[in-house]
PDB file of C-alpha atoms in Angstrom:
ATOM      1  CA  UNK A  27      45.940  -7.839 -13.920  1.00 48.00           C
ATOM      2  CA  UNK A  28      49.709  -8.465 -13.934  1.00 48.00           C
ATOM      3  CA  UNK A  29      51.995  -7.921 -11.666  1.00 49.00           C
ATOM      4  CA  UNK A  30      55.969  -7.425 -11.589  1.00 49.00           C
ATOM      5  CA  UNK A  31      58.579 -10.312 -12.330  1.00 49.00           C
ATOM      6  CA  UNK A  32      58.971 -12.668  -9.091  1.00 49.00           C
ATOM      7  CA  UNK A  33      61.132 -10.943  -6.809  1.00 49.00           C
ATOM      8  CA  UNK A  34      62.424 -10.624  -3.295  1.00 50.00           C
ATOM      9  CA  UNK A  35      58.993  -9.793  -2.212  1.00 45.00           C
ATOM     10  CA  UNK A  36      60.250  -8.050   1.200  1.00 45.00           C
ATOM     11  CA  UNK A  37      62.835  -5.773  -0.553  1.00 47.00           C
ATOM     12  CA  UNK A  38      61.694  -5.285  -3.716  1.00 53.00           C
ATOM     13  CA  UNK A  39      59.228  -2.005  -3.586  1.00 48.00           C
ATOM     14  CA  UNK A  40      57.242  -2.353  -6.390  1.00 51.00           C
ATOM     15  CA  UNK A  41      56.176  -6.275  -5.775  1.00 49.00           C
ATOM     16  CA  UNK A  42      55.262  -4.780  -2.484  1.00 47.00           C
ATOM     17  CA  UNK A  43      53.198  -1.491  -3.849  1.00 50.00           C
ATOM     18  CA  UNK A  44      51.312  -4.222  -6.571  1.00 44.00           C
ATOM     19  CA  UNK A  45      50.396  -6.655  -3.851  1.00 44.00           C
ATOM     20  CA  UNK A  46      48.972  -3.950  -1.707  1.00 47.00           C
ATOM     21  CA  UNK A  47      47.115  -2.755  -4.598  1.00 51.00           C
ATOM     22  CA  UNK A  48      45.806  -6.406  -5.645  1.00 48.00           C
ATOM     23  CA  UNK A  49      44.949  -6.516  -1.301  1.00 49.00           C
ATOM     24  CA  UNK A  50      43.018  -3.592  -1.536  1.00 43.00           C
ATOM     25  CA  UNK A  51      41.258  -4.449  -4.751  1.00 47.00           C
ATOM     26  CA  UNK A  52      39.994  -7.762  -3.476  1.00 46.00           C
ATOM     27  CA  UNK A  53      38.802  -5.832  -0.286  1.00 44.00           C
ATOM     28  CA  UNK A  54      36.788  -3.253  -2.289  1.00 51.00           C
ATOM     29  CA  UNK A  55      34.961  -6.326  -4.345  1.00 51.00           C
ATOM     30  CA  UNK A  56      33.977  -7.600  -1.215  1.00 49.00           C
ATOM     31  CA  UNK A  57      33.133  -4.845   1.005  1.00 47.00           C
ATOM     32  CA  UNK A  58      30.608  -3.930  -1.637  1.00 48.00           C
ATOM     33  CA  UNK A  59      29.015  -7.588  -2.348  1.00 50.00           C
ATOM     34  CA  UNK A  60      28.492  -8.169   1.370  1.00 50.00           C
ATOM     35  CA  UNK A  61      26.323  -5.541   1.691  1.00 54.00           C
ATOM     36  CA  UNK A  62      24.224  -6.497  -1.320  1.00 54.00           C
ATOM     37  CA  UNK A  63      24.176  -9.853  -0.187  1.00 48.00           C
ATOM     38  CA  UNK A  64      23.024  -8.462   3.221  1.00 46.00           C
ATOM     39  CA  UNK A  65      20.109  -6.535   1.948  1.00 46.00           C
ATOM     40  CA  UNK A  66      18.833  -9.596  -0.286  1.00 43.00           C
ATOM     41  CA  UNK A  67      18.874 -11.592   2.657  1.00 45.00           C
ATOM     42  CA  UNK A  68      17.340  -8.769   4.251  1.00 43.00           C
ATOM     43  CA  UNK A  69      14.912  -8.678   1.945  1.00 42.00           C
ATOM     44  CA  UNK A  70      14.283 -11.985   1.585  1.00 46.00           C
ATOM     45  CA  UNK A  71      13.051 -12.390   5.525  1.00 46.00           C
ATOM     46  CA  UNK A  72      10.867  -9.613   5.959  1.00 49.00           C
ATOM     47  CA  UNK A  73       8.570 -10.818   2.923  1.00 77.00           C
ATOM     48  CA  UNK A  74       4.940 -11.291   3.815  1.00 85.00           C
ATOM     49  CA  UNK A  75       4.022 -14.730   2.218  1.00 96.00           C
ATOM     50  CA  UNK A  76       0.135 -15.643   1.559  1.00 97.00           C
ATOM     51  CA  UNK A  77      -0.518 -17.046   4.795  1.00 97.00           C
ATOM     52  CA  UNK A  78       0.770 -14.760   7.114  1.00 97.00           C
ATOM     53  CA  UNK A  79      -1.314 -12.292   5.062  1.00 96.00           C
ATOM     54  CA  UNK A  80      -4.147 -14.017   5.463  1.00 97.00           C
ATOM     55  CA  UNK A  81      -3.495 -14.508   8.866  1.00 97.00           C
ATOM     56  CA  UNK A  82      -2.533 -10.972   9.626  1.00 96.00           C
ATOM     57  CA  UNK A  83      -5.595  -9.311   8.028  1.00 97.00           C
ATOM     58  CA  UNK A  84      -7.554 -11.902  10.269  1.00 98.00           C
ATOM     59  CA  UNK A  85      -6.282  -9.503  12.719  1.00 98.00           C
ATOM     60  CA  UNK A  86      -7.764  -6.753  11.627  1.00 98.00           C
ATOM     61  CA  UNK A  87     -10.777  -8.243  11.366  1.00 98.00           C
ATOM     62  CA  UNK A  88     -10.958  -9.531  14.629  1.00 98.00           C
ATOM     63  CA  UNK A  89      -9.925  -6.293  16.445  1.00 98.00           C
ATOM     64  CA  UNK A  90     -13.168  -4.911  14.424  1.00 98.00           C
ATOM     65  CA  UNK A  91     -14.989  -7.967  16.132  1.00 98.00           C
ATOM     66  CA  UNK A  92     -14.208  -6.596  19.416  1.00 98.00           C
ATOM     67  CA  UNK A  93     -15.396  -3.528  18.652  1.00 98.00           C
ATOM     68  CA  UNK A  94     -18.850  -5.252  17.358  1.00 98.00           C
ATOM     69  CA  UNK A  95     -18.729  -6.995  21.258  1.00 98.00           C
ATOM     70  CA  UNK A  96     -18.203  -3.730  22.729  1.00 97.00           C
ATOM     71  CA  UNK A  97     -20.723  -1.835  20.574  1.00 98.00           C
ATOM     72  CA  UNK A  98     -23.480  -4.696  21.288  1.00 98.00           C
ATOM     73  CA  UNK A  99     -22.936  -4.854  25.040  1.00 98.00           C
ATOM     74  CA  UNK A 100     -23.322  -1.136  25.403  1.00 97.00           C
ATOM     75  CA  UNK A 101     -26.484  -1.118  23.579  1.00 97.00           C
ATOM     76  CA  UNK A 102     -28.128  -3.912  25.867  1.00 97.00           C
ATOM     77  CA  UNK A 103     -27.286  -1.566  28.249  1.00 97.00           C
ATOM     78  CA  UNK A 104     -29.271   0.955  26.307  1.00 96.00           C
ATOM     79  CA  UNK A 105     -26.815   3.078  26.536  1.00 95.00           C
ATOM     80  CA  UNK A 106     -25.490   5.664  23.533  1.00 94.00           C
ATOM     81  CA  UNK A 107     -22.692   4.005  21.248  1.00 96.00           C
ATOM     82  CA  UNK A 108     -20.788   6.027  18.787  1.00 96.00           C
ATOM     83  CA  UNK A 109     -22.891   5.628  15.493  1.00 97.00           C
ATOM     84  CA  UNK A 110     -19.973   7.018  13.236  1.00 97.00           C
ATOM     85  CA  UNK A 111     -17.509   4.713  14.933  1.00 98.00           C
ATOM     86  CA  UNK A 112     -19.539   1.622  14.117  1.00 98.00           C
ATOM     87  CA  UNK A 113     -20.531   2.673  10.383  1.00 98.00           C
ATOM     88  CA  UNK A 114     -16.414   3.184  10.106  1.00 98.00           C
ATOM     89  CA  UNK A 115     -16.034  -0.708  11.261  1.00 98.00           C
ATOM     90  CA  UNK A 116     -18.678  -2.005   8.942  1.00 98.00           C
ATOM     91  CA  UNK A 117     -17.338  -0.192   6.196  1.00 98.00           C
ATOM     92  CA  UNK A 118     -13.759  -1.509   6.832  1.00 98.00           C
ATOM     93  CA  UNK A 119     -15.231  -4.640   7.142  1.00 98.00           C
ATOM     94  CA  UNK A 120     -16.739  -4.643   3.834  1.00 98.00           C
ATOM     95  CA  UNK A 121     -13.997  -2.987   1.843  1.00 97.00           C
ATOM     96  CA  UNK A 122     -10.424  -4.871   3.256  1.00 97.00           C
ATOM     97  CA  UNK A 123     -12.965  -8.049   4.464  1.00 97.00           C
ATOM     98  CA  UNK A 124     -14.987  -9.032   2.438  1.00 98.00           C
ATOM     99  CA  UNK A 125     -14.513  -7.603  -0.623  1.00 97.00           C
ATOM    100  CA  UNK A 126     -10.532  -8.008  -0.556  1.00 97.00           C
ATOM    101  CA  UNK A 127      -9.733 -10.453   1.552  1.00 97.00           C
ATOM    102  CA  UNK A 128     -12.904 -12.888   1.437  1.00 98.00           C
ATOM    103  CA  UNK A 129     -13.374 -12.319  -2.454  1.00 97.00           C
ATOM    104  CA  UNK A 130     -10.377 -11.815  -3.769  1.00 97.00           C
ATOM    105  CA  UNK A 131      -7.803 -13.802  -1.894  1.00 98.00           C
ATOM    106  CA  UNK A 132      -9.826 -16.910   0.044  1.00 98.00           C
ATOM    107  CA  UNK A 133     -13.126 -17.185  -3.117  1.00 98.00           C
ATOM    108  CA  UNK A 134     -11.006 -16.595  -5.870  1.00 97.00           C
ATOM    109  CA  UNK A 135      -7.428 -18.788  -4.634  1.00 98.00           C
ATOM    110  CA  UNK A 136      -7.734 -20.321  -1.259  1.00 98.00           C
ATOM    111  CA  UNK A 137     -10.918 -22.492  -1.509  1.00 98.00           C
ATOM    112  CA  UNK A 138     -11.458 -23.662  -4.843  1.00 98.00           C
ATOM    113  CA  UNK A 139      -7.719 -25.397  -4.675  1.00 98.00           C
ATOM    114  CA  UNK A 140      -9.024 -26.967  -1.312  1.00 98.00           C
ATOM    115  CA  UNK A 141     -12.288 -27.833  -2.744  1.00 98.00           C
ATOM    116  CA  UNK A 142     -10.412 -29.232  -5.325  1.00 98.00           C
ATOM    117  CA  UNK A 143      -8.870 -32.085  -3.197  1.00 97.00           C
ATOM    118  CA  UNK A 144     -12.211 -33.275  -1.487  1.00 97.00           C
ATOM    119  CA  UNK A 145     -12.562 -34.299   2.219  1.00 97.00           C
ATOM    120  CA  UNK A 146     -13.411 -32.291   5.282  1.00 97.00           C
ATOM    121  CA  UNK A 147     -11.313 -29.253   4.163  1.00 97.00           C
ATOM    122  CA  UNK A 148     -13.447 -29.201   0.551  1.00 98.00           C
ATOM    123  CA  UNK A 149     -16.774 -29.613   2.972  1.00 98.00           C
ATOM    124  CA  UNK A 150     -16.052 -26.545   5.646  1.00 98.00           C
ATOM    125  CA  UNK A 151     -15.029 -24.447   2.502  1.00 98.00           C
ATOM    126  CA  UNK A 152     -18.038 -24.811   1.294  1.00 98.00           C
ATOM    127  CA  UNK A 153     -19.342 -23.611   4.225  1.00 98.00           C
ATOM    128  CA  UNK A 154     -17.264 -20.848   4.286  1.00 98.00           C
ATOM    129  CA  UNK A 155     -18.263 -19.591   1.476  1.00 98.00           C
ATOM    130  CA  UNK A 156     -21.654 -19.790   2.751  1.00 98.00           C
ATOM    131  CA  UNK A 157     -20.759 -17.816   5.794  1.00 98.00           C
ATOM    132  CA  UNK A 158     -19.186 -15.073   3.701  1.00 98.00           C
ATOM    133  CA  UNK A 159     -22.319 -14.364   2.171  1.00 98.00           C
ATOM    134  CA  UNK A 160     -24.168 -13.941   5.370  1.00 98.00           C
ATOM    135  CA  UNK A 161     -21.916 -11.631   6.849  1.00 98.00           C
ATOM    136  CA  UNK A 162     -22.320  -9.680   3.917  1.00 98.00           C
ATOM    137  CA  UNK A 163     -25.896  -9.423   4.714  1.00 98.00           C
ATOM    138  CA  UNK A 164     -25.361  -8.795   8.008  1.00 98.00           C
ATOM    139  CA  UNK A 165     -22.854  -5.903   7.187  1.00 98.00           C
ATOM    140  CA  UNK A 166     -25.193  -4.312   5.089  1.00 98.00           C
ATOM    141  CA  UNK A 167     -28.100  -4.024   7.858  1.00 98.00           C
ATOM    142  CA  UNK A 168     -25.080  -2.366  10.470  1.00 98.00           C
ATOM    143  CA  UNK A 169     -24.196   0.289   7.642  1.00 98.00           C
ATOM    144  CA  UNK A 170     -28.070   0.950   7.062  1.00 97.00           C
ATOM    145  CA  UNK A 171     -28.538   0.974  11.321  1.00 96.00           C
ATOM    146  CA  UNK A 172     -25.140   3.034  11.301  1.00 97.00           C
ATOM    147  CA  UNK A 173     -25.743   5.320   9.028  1.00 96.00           C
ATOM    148  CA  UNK A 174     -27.894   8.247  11.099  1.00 87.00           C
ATOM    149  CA  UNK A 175     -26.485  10.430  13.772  1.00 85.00           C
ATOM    150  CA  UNK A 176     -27.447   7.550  16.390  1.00 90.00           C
ATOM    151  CA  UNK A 177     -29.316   4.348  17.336  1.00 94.00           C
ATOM    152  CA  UNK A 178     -32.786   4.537  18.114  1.00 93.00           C
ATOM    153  CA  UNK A 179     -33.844   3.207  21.055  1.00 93.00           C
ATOM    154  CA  UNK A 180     -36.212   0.473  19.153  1.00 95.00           C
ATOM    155  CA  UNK A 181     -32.935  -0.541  16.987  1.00 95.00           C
ATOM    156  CA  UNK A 182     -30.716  -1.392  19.966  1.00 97.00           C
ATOM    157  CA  UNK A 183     -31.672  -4.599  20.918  1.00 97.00           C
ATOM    158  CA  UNK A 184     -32.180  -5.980  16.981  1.00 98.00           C
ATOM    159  CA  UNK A 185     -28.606  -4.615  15.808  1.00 98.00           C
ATOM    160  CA  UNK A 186     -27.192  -5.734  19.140  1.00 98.00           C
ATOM    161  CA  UNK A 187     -28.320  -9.241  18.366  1.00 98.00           C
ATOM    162  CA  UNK A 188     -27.018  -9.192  14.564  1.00 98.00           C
ATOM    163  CA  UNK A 189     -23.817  -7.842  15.865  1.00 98.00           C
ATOM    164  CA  UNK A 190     -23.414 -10.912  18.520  1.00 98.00           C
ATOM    165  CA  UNK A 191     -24.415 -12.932  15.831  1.00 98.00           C
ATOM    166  CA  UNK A 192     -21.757 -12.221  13.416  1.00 98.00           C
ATOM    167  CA  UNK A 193     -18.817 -11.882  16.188  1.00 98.00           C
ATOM    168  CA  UNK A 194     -19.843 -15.301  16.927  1.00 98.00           C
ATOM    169  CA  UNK A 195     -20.074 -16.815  13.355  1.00 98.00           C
ATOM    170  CA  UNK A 196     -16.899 -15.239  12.941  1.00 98.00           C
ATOM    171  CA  UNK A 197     -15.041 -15.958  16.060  1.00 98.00           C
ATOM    172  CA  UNK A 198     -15.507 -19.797  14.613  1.00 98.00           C
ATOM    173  CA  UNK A 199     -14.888 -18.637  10.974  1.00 98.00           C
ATOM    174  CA  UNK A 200     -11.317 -17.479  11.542  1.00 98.00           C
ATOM    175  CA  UNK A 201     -10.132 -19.836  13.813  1.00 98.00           C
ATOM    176  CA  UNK A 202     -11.327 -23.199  11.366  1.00 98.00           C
ATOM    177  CA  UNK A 203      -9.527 -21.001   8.309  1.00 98.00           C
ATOM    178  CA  UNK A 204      -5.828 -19.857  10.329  1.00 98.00           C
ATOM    179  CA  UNK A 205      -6.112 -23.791  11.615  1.00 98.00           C
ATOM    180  CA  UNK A 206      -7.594 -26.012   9.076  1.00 98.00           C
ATOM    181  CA  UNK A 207      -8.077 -23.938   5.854  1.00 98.00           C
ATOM    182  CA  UNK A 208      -4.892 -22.056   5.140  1.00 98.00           C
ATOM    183  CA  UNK A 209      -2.570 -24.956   6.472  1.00 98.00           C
ATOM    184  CA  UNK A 210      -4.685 -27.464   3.269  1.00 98.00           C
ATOM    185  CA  UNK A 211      -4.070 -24.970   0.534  1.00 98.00           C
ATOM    186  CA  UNK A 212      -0.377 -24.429   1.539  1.00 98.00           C
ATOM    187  CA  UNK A 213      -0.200 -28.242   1.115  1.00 97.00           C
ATOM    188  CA  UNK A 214      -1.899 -28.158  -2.566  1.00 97.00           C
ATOM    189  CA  UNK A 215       1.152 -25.872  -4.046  1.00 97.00           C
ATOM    190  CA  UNK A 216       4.554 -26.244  -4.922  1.00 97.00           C
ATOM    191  CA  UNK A 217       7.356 -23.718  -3.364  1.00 97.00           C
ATOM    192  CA  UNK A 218       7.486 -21.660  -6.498  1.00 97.00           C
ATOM    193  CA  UNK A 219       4.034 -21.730  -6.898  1.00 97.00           C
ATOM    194  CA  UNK A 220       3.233 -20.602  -3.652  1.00 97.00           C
ATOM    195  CA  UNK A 221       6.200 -18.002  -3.658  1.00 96.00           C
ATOM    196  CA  UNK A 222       4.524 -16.642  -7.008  1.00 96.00           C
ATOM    197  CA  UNK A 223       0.933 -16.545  -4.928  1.00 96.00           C
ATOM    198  CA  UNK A 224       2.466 -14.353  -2.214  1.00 96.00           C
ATOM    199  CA  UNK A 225       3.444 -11.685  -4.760  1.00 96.00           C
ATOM    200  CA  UNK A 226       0.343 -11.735  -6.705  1.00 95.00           C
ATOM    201  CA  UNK A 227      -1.851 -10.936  -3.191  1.00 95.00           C
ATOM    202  CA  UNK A 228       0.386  -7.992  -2.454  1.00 93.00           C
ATOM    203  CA  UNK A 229       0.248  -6.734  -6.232  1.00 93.00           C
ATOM    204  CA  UNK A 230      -3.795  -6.906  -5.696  1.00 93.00           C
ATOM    205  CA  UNK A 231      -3.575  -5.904  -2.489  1.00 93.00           C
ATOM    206  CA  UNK A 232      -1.717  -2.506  -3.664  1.00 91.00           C
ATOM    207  CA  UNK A 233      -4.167  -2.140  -7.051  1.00 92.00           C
ATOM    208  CA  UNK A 234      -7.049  -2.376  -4.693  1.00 91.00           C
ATOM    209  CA  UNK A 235      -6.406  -0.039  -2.284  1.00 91.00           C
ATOM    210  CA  UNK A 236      -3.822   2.203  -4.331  1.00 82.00           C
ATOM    211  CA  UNK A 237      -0.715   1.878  -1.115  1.00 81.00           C
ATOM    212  CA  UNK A 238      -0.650  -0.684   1.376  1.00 84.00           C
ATOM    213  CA  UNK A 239      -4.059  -1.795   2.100  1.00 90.00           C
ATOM    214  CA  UNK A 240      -2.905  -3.932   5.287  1.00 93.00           C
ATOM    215  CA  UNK A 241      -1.265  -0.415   7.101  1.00 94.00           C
ATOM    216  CA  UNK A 242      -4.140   1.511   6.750  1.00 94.00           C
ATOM    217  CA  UNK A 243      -6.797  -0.773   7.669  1.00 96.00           C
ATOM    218  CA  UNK A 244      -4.732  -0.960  10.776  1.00 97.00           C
ATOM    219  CA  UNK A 245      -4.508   2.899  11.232  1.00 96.00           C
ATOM    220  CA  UNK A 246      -8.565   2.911  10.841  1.00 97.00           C
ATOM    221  CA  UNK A 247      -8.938   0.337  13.448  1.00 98.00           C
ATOM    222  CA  UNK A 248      -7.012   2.311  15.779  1.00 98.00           C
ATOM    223  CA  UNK A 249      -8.646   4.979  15.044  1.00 98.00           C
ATOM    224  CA  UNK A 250     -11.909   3.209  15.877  1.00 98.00           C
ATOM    225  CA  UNK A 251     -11.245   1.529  18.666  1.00 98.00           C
ATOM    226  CA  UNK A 252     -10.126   5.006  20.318  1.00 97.00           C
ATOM    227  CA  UNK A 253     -14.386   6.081  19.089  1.00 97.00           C
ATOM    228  CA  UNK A 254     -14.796   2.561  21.374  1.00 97.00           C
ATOM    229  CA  UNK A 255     -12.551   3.391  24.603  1.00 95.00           C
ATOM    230  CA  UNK A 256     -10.737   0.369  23.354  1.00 96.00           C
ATOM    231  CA  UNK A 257      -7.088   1.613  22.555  1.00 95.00           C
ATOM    232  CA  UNK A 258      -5.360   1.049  25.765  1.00 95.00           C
ATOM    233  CA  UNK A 259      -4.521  -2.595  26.056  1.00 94.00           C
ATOM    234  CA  UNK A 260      -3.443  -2.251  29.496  1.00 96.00           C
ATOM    235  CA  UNK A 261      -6.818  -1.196  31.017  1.00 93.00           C
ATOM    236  CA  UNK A 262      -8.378  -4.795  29.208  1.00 92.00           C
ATOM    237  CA  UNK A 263      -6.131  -6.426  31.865  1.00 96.00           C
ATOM    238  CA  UNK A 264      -8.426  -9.293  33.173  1.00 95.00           C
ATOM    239  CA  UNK A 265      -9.038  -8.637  36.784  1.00 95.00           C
ATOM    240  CA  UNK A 266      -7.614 -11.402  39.092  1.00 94.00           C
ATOM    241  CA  UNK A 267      -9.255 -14.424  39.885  1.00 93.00           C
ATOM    242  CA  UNK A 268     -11.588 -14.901  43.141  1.00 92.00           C
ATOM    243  CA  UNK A 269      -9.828 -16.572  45.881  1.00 89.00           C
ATOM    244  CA  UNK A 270     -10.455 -19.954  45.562  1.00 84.00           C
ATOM    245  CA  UNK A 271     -13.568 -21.603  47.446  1.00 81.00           C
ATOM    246  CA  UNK A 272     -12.307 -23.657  50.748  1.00 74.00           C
ATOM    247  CA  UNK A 273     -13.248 -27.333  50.774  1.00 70.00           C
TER     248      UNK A 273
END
């Protein structure tokens, strides 16, 4: 853009009007890249990368552990658990566990790269992978217990056991993988390669479930642990401590 001759910038009335114009130009370009720039930054924070995705549908999981605690205490107790509630779990165990988040994220990505660079991360992979497999097993015997209007007396004590067994294998499970696993495989890719990962779990993550798989798991375990008594955090307050023995 041009502007008027050189002038007596203070007198002269149309080197003033341009220079406003020019002012006000140079405003408007900016006022409306600083917003973009804002909302790509924006953007740019609140992604989920792979781990953290991993690590936040461990979550889940685990909140569905406590509700296998809960459901196995009560029937030592021999007392009546919410069959429906418990079928619910197992089912959201098997469809955003093991059959998303075991099979298609850690089996299919995570592992064999770890595998692939031998030592005691390639070794608990393995067994891993062998743990995966028995939960399924044990998930299909709670959705075959679950699956009637309520537990038989005779089935409480052999599905309380299975259930202690897998909150225990997977107590262990999740902690080695948020701790040992996930930190190897980070360490096996490259920035853009790892950048690339993170966008192809949410792409499977959304053609598996059809939305946001990670949300609604997290509405169903809510919804569950309500079924449990297990919703307000505030009444799983530890108690305090005994007063300490005198010497």
């Amino acid at each position: 853009m041009e502007g008027p001759e050189p002038g007596n910038e203070a007198t002269d009335p149309r080197r003033r009007r341009w220079l406003a114009g020019a002012g006000l130009a140079a405003l408007g370009g900016l006022t409306v890249a600083l917003p973009l720039a804002a909302r790509a930054e924006e953007e740019k924070s609140t992604d989920v990368l792979a781990v953290e995705d991993l690590m936040r549908e461990h979550g889940v999981l685990r909140r569905a552990l406590l509700v296998y605690a809960q459901a196995a205490t009560r029937l030592r107790a021999r007392e009546t658990i919410p069959a429906d509630a418990l079928h619910r779990t197992a089912a959201l165990f098997r469809h955003f566990g093991e059959d998303y988040h075991e099979h298609s994220l850690e089996e299919r990505h995570v592992f064999p790269a770890v595998v692939a660079t031998g030592g005691e991360p390639a070794t608990i992979c393995r067994i891993l992978a062998t743990q995966h497999e028995r939960g399924r097993q044990i998930t299909d015997y709670i959705l075959a217990s679950s699956a009637g209007k309520g537990i038989g007396q005779a089935d409480m004590a052999p599905l309380a056991d299975a259930l202690d067994g897998l909150v225990r294998m997977y107590q262990h499970h999740t902690a080695i993988e948020d701790t040992i696993v996930f930190p190897a495989w980070k360490r096996t890719l490259t920035p853009a390669r790892y950048s690339a990962l993170s966008e192809t779990f949410e792409a499977l993550e959304r053609r598996m479930f059809g939305h946001d798989g990670f949300e609604d798991a997290v509405d169903q375990i809510g919804r569950i642990e309500r079924a449990f008594g297990l919703a307000d955090l505030a009444a799983l307050t530890a108690p305090p401590p005994p007063a300490s023995p005198a010497r």
